[in-house]
C-alpha positions in Angstrom: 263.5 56.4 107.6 264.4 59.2 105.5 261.7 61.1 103.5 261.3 63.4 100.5 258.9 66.1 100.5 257.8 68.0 97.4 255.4 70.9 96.3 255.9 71.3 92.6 255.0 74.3 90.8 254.8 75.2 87.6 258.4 76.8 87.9 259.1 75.6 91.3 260.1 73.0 93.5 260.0 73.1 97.2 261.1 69.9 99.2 262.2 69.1 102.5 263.7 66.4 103.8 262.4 64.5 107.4 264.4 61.4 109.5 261.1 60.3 110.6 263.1 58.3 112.9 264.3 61.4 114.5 260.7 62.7 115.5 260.4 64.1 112.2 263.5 66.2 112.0 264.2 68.1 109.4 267.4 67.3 107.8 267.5 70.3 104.9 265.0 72.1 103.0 265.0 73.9 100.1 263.5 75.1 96.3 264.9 75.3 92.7 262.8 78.2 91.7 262.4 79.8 88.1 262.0 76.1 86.4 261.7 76.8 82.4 263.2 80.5 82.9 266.6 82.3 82.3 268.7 82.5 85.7 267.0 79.5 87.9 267.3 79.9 91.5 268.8 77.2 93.3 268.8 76.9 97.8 269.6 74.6 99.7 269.4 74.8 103.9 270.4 72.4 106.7 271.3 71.8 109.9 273.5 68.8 109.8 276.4 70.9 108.1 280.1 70.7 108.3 280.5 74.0 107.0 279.3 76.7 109.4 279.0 78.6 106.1 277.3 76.1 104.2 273.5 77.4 104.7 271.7 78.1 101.7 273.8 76.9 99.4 273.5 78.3 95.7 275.2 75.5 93.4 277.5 76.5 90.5 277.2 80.0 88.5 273.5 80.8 88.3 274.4 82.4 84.7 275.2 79.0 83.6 272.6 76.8 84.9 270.1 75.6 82.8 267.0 74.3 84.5 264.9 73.5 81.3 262.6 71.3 83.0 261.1 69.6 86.4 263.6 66.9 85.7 266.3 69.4 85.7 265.0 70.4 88.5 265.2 66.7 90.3 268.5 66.6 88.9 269.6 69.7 91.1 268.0 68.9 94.3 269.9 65.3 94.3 273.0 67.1 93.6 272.3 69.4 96.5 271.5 66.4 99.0 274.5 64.5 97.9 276.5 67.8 98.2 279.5 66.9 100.6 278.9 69.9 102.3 275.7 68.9 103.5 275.7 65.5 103.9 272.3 64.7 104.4 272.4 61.2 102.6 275.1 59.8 100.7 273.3 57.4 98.6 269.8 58.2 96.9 268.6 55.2 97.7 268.5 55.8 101.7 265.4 58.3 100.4 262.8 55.7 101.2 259.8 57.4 99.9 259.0 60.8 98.4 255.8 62.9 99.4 253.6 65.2 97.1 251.5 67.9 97.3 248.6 67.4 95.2 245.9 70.3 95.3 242.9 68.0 93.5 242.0 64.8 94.5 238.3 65.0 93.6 235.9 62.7 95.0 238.8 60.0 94.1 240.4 59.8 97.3 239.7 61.2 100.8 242.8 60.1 102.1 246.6 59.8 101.3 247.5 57.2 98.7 250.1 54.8 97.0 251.2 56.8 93.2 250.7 53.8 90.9 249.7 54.0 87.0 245.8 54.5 88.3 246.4 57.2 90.8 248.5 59.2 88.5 245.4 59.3 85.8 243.0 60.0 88.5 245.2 62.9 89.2 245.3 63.9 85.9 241.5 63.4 85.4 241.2 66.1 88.5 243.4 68.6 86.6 240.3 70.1 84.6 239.2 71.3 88.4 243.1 72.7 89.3 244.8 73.2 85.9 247.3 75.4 87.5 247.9 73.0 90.2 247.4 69.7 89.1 249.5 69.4 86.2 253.6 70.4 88.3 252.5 67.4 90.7 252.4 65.2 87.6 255.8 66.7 86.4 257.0 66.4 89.8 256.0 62.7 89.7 257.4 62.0 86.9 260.8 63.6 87.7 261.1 61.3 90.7 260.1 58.4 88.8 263.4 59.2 86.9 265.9 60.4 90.0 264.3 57.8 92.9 262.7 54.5 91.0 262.9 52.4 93.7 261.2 55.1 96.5 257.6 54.9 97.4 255.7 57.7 95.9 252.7 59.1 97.8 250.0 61.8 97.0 248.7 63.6 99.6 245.8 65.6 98.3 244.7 69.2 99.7 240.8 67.6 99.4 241.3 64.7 101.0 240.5 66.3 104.5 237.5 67.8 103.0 235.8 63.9 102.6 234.3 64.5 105.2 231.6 67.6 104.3 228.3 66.2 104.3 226.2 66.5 100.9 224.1 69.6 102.3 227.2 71.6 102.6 228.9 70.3 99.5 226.2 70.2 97.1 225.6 73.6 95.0 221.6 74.4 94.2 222.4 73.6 90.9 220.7 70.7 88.7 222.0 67.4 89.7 223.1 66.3 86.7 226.0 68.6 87.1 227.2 67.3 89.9 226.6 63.9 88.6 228.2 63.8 85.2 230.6 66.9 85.9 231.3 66.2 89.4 230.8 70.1 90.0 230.5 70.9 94.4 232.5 71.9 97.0 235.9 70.3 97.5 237.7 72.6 99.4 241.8 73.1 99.7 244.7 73.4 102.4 243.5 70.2 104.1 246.9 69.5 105.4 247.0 72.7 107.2 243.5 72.9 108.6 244.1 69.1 109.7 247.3 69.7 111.1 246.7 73.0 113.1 243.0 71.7 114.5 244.9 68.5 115.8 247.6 70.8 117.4 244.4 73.2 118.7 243.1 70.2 120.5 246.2 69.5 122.2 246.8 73.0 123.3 242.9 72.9 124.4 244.1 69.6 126.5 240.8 68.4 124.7 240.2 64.9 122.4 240.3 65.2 119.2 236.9 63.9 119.0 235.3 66.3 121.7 236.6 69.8 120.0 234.7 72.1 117.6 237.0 74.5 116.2 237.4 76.9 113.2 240.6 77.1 111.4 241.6 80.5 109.4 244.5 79.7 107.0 245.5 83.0 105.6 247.6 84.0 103.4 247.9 85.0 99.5 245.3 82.2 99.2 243.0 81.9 102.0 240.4 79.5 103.4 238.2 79.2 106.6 237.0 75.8 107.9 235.0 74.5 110.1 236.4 71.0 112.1 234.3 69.1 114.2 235.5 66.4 116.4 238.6 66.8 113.7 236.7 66.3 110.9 235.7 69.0 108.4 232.3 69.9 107.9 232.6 72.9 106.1 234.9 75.0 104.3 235.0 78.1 102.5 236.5 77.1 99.4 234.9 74.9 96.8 234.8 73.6 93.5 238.3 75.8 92.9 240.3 77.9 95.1 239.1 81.0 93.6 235.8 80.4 96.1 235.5 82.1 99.5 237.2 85.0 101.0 239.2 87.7 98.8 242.8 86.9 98.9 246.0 88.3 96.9 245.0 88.3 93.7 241.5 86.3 93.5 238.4 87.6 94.3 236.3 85.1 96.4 232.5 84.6 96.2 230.9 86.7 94.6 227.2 86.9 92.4 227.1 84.2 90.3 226.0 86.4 87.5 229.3 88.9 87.4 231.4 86.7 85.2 228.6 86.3 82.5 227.9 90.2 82.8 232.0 90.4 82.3 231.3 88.2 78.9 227.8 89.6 77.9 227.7 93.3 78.5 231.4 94.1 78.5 232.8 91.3 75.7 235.4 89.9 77.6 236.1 85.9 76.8 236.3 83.3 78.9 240.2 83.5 80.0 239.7 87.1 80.3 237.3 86.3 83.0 239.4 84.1 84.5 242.0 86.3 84.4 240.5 89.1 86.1 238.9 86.8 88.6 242.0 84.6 90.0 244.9 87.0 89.0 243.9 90.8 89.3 241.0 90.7 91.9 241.2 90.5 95.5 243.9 92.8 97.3 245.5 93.7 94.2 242.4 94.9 92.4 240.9 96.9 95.3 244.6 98.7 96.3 247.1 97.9 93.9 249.3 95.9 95.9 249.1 91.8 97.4 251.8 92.3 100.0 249.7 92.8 103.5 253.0 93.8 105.0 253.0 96.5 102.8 248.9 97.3 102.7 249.1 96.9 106.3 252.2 100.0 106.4 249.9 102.4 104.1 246.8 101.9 105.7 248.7 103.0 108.5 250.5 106.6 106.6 246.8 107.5 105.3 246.1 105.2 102.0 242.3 104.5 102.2 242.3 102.2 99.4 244.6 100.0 101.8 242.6 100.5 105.1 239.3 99.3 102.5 241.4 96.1 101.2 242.1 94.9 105.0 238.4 95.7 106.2 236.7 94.3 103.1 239.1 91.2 104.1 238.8 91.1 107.6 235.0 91.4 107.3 234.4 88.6 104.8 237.1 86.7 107.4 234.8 87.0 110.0 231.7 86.6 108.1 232.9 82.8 107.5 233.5 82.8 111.3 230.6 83.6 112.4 228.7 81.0 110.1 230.8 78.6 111.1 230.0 78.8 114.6 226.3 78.4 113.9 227.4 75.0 111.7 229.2 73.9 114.6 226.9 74.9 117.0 229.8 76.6 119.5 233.1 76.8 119.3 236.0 76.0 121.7 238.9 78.1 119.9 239.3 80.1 116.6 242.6 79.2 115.1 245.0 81.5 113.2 247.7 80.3 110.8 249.1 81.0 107.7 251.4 83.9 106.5 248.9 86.8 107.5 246.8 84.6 110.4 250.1 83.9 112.4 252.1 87.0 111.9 249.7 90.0 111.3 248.3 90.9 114.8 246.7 93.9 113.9 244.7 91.7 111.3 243.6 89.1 113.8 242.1 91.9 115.8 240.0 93.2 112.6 238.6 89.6 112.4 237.2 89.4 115.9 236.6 92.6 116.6 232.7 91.6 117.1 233.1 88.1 118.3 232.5 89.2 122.0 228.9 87.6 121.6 231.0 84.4 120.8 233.0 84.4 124.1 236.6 85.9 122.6 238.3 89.1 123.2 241.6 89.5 122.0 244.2 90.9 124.5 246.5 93.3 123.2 249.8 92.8 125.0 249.3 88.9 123.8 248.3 89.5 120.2 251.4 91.8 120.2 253.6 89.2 120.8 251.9 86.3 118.8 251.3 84.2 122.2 249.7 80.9 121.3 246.4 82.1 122.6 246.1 85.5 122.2 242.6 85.7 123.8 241.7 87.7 127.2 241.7 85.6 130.5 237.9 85.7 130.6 237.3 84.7 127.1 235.5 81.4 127.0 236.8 80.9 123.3 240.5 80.5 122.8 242.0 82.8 120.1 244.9 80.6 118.8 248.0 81.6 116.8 249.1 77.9 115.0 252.3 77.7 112.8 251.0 75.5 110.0 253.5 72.4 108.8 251.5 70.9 105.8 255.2 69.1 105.3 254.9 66.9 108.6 251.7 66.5 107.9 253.0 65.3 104.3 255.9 63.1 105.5 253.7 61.1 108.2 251.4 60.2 105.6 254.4 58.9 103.7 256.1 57.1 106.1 253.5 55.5 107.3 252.3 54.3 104.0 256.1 53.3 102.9 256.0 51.1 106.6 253.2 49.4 105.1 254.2 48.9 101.5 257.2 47.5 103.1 255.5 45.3 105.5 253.3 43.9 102.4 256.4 43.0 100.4 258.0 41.1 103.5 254.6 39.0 103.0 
């Protein structure tokens, strides 16, 4: 069974392909990027090849494609599968279902779903909560509706993995009537990761599932911290919005409630100028300048205090969450480490747990160094694990298993 996965942006498409009869092998990936822009971007990568210089593909003369919309888009990636240099399928139809990304689910659905003419509104009811999100999975729906009709479309929602936060830790101190008519609390984001990684953390732990407590650091130019308990999540640093939690590249975190209403009241800024600050020049980029940690990392290192400030303001409000988390769980078997900055910036990782000796986790050098899987001393009763995320696998299970059963309903 052949599988379509897509994250849709507002000028971007990235999708992979899985033979989820292959053990989830991944046939090609790829992303039209710029969507809606002058000089679209178009990649295509594979294994399965004839052309030993086929990789990465770029289709056509990018001065004269036109990529007006995500349909365009749709129209592209099809071309690129079909593309008899990468024979990945030769008929569209052998794409048995198609995957999404969908950040928002609300309190709608705590698990992965069907798309039908009610899920699609639900999604777009949950777009007032993740307007930058939201709205390309519709568009990305929609474009598949056009290029696969006879797939199975299914949403997998960032939330869904979240369902599981009990109402003490969900519930803001706020009056209840928000909650109740607004449906303002915590939701929380990057379920698929912090599922996926947790699940591979038990494994590596040669623990069940249901007998691990383990914190998950996804980390990256968004970043969130959650707490998994016999693989379930019971709390998680993010909330009503991803702007919620640590500081990441360009959004600030928590912070006093009553900063965005001195922002409108003392200094006149609107609304969207709030906003604006808040989710697009706060975080790394407002303290240092720059979002890159590669690059804060470098000038921390020739002298740039501003830069060594950014990584210690982030790796303190990092391990802040771990600490808290610990208490919630009450003990931990491993902190886990994934995402662009958790699994490839080692110097970071030792910022986070620099104090966590009282937990039972030192971080050995020569291990962090090379980015072992546990990167924790010998004696350390906590493991320190470094987890490549794959939110795709994660993505294409869900579908395939919920094609299996759409199929299997038909037959009926």
């Amino acid at each position: 069974m052949k599988i379509l996965v897509l994250n849709s942006g507002s000028s971007s498409i990235k999708y992979k392909v899985f033979d989820c009869e292959q053990g989830d092998k991944v046939l090609a990936q790829g992303q039209v990027e710029r969507i809606g822009l002058p000089n679209p971007i178009l990649r295509c990568s594979c294994d399965m090849t004839r052309d030993p210089n086929c990789n990465d593909i770029i289709l056509g003369n990018r001065s004269k494609i036109e990529v007006p919309d995500h349909t365009a888009a749709m129209s592209l990636i099809c071309k690129l599968l079909l593309d008899e240099r990468c024979p990945i399928i030769k008929d569209l139809s052998e794409i048995a279902g198609v995957g999404h990304r969908v950040v928002h689910g609300g309190e709608f659905f705590s698990e992965s779903v069907v798309i039908d003419d009610e899920v699609t509104e639900r999604i777009r009811e949950c777009a007032r909560l993740a307007p930058l999100h939201n709205p390309p999975a519709l568009r990305g729906i929609e474009a598949v509706n056009r290029a696969f009709p006879d797939a199975v479309q299914v949403a997998v929602f960032d939330t869904a993995f979240h369902a599981s936060i009990p109402r003490k830790a969900y519930l803001y101190p706020l009056p209840m009537s928000l909650y109740e008519k607004h449906g303002i609390r915590k939701y929380g984001f990057h379920g698929t990761s912090h599922l996926y990684v947790s699940r591979r953390a038990a494994e590596i732990l040669g623990k069940p599932i249901e007998e691990t407590k383990i914190i998950t650091c996804h980390l990256g130019n968004g970043s969130s911290i959650t707490a998994v308990k016999g693989g379930k999540s019971v709390d998680t640093s993010m909330g009503l919005t991803p702007l919620a939690g640590v500081m990441m590249g360009t959004r600030s975190g928590d912070l006093d409630p009553y900063i965005p209403i001195f922002m409108i009241k003392e200094l006149g800024m609107s609304a969207d100028e709030v906003e604006r600050k808040l989710n697009k020049e706060s975080g790394f980029l407002g303290i240092c300048k720059y979002t890159d940690v590669r690059d804060i990392e470098r000038l921390a290192k020739e002298g740039d205090p501003d830069a060594d400030l950014a990584l210690e303001m982030f790796a303190y409000r990092v391990a802040n969450f771990v600490g808290a988390y610990a208490m919630a769980l009450d003990g931990v078997d491993a902190i886990v480490f994934t995402g662009g900055i958790g699994e490839k910036d080692a110097d970071m990782r030792v910022r986070i747990l620099r104090n966590a000796a009282y937990l039972g986790v030192q971080v050995d050098p020569e291990l962090n160094a090379r980015a072992e899987i546990n990167v924790a001393t010998k004696g350390s009763k906590v493991a320190a694990l470094v987890i490549p995320t794959d939110e795709e696998k994660v993505i294409a299970r869900d579908t395939a298993r919920l094609v299996e059963a759409s199929q299997e309903a038909f037959a009926k």
